[in-house]
mmCIF file of C-alpha atoms in Angstrom:
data_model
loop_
_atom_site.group_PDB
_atom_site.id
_atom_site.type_symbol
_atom_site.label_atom_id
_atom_site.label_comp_id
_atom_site.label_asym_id
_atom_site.label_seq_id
_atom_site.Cartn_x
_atom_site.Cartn_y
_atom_site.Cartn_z
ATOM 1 C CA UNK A 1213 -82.059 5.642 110.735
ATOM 2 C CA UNK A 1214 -85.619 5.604 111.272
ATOM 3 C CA UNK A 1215 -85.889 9.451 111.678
ATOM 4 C CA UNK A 1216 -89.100 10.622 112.060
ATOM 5 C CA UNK A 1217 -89.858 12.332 108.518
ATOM 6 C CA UNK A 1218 -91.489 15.752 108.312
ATOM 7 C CA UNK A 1219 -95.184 14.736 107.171
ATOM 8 C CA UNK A 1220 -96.212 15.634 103.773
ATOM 9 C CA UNK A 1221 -98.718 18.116 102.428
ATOM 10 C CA UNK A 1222 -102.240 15.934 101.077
ATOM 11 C CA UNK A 1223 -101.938 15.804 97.508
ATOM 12 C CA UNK A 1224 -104.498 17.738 96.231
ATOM 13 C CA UNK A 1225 -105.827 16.893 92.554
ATOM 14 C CA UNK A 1226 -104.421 19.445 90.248
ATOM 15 C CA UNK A 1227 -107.105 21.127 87.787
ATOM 16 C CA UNK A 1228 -106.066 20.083 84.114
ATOM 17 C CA UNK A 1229 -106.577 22.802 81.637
ATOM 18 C CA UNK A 1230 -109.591 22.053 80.154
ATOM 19 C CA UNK A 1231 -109.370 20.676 76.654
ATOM 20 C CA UNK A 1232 -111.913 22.588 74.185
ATOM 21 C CA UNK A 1233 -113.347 20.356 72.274
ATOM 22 C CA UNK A 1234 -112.919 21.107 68.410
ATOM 23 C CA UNK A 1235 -115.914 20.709 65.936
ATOM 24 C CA UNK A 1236 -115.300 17.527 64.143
ATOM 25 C CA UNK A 1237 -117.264 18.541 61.397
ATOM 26 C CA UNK A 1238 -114.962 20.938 60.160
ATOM 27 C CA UNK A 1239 -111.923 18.480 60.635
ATOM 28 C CA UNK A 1240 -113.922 16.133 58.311
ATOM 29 C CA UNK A 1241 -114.502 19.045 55.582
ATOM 30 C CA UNK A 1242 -110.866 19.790 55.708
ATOM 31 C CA UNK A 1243 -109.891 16.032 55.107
ATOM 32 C CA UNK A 1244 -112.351 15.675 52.668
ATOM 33 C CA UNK A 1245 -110.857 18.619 50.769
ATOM 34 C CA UNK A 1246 -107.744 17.424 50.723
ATOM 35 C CA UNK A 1247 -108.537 14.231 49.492
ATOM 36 C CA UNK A 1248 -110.597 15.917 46.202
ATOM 37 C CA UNK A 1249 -107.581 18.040 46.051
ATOM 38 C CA UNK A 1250 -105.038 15.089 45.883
ATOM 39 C CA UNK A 1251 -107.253 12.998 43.517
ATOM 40 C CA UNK A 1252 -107.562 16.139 40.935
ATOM 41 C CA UNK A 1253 -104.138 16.797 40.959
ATOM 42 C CA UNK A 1254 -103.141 13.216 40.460
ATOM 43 C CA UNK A 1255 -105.721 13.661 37.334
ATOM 44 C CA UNK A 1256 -104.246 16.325 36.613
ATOM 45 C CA UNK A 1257 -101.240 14.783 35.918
ATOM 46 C CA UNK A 1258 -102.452 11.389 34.396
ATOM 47 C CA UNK A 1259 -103.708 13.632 31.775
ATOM 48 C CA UNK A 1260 -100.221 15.276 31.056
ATOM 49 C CA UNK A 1261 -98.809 12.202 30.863
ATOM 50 C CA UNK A 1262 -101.071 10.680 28.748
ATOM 51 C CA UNK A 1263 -101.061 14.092 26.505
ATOM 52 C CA UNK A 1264 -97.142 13.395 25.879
ATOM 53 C CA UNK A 1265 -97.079 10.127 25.565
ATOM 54 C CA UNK A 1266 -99.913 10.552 22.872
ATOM 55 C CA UNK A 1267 -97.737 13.420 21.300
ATOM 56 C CA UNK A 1268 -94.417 10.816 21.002
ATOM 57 C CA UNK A 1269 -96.656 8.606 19.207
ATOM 58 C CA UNK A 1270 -97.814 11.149 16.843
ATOM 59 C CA UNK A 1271 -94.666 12.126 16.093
ATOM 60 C CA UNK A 1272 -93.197 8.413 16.413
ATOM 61 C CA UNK A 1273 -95.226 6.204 13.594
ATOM 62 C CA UNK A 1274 -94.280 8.512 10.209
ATOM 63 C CA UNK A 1275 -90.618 7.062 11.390
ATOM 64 C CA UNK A 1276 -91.578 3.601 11.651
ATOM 65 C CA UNK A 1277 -93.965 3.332 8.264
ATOM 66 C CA UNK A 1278 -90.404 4.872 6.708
ATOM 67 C CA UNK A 1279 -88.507 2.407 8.926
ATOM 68 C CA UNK A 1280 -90.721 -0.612 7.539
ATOM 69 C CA UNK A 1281 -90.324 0.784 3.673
ATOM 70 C CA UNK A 1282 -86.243 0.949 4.299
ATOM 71 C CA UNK A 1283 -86.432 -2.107 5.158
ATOM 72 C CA UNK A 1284 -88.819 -3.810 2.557
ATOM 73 C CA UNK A 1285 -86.155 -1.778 -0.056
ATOM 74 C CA UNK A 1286 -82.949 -3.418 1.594
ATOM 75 C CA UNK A 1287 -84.634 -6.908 1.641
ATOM 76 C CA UNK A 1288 -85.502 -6.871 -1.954
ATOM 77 C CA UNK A 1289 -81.824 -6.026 -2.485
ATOM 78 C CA UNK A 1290 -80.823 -8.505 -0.711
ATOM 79 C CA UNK A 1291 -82.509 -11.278 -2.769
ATOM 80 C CA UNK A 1292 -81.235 -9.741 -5.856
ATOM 81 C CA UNK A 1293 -77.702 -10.241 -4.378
ATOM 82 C CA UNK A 1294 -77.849 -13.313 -3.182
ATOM 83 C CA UNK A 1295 -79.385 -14.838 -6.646
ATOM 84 C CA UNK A 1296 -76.510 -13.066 -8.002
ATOM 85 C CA UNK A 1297 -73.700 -14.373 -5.660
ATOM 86 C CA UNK A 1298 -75.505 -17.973 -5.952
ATOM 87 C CA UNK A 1299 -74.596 -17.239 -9.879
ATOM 88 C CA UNK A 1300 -71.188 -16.158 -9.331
ATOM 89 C CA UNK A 1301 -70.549 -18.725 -7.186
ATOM 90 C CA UNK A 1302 -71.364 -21.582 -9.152
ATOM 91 C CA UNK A 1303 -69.460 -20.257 -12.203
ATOM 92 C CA UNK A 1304 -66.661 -19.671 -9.769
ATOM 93 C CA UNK A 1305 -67.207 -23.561 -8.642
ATOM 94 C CA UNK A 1306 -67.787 -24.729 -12.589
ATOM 95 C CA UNK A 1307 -64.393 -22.426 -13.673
ATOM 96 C CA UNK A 1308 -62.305 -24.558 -11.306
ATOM 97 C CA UNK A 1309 -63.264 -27.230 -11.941
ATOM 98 C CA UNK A 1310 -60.629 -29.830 -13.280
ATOM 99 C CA UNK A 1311 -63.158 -31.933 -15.156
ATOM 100 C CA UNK A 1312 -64.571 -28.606 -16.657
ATOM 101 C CA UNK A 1313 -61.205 -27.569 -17.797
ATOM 102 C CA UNK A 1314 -61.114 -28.631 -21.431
ATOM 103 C CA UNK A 1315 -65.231 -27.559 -22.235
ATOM 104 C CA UNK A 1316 -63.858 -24.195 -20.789
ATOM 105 C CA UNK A 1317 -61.642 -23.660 -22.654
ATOM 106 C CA UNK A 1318 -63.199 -24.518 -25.577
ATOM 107 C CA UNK A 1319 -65.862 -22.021 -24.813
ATOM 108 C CA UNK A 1320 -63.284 -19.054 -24.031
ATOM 109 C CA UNK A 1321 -60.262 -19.625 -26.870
ATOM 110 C CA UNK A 1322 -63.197 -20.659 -29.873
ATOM 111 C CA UNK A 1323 -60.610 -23.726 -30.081
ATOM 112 C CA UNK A 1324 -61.880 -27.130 -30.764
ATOM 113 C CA UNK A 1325 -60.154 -30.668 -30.508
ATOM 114 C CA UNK A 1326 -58.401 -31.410 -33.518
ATOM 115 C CA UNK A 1327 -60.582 -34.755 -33.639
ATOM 116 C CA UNK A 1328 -63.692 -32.707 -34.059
ATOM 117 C CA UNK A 1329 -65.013 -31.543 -36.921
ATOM 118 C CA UNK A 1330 -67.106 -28.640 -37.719
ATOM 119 C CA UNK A 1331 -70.339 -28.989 -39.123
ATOM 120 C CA UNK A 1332 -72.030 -26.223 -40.654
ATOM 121 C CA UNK A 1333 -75.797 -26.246 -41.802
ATOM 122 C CA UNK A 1334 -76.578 -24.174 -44.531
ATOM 123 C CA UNK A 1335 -80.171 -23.371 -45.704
ATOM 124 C CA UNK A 1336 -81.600 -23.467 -49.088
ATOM 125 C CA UNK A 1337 -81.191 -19.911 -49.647
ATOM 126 C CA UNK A 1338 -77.419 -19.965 -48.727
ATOM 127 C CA UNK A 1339 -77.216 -18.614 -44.855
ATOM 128 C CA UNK A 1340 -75.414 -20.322 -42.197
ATOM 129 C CA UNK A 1341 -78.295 -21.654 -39.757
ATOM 130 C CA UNK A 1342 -75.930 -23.498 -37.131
ATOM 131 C CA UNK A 1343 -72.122 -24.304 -36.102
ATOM 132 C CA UNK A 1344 -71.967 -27.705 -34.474
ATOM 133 C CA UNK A 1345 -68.729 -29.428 -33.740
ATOM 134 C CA UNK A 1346 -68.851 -33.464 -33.926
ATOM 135 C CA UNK A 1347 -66.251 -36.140 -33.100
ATOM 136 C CA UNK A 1348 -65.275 -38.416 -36.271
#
């Protein structure tokens, strides 16, 4: 067990390669080029961007002035209907309107109540001025 082991060899310190030093100053330059390279090019493409978003615009507010003139034409419309459905719908309202009924009538058929009479004024000269119709 405790065998006497063969001795070993002094360790001798190996040579390392040596290391040759690079010249920092062109590793700077190179960084430094690459940076101005990166910062044009994203220039480069802020400009392109910019150039097509400018050109969408361009081409975008000829649309939108027609857009807004559509739409100034369709409101007017609009108001023109709904005063005329405001109309209809009170005639609508007035036609059925039980109260109404007789006065409608009247109106429509030219007939009067037998208990009316109808006054005509006449001027000097002989022409009918006005129709009225009068209870007795």
């Amino acid at each position: 067990m405790n065998a006497i082991q063969p001795s070993r060899p002094p360790l001798q310190p190996t040579q390392k390669p040596r290391v040759v030093p690079r010249p920092k100053r062109h590793l700077r330059q190179r960084s430094y080029q690459m940076m101005a390279l990166e910062g044009t090019a994203k220039i480069a493409v802020n400009l392109v961007i910019t150039a097509v978003a400018a050109s969408a615009l361009i081409k975008l507010l000829p649309e939108q002035s027609l857009q807004q003139e559509k739409l100034r034409e369709i409101s007017t419309e609009v108001k023109l209907m709904e005063g005329r459905v405001n109309t209809l719908r009170a005639e609508f309202s007035r036609n059925f309107d039980p109260h109404q009924a007789k006065s409608i009538r009247q109106e429509q058929g030219y007939r009067f109540d037998p208990n009316q009479r109808q006054i005509v004024l006449i001027n000097q000269d002989g022409q009918e001025v006005e129709s009225i119709e009068s209870s007795p």
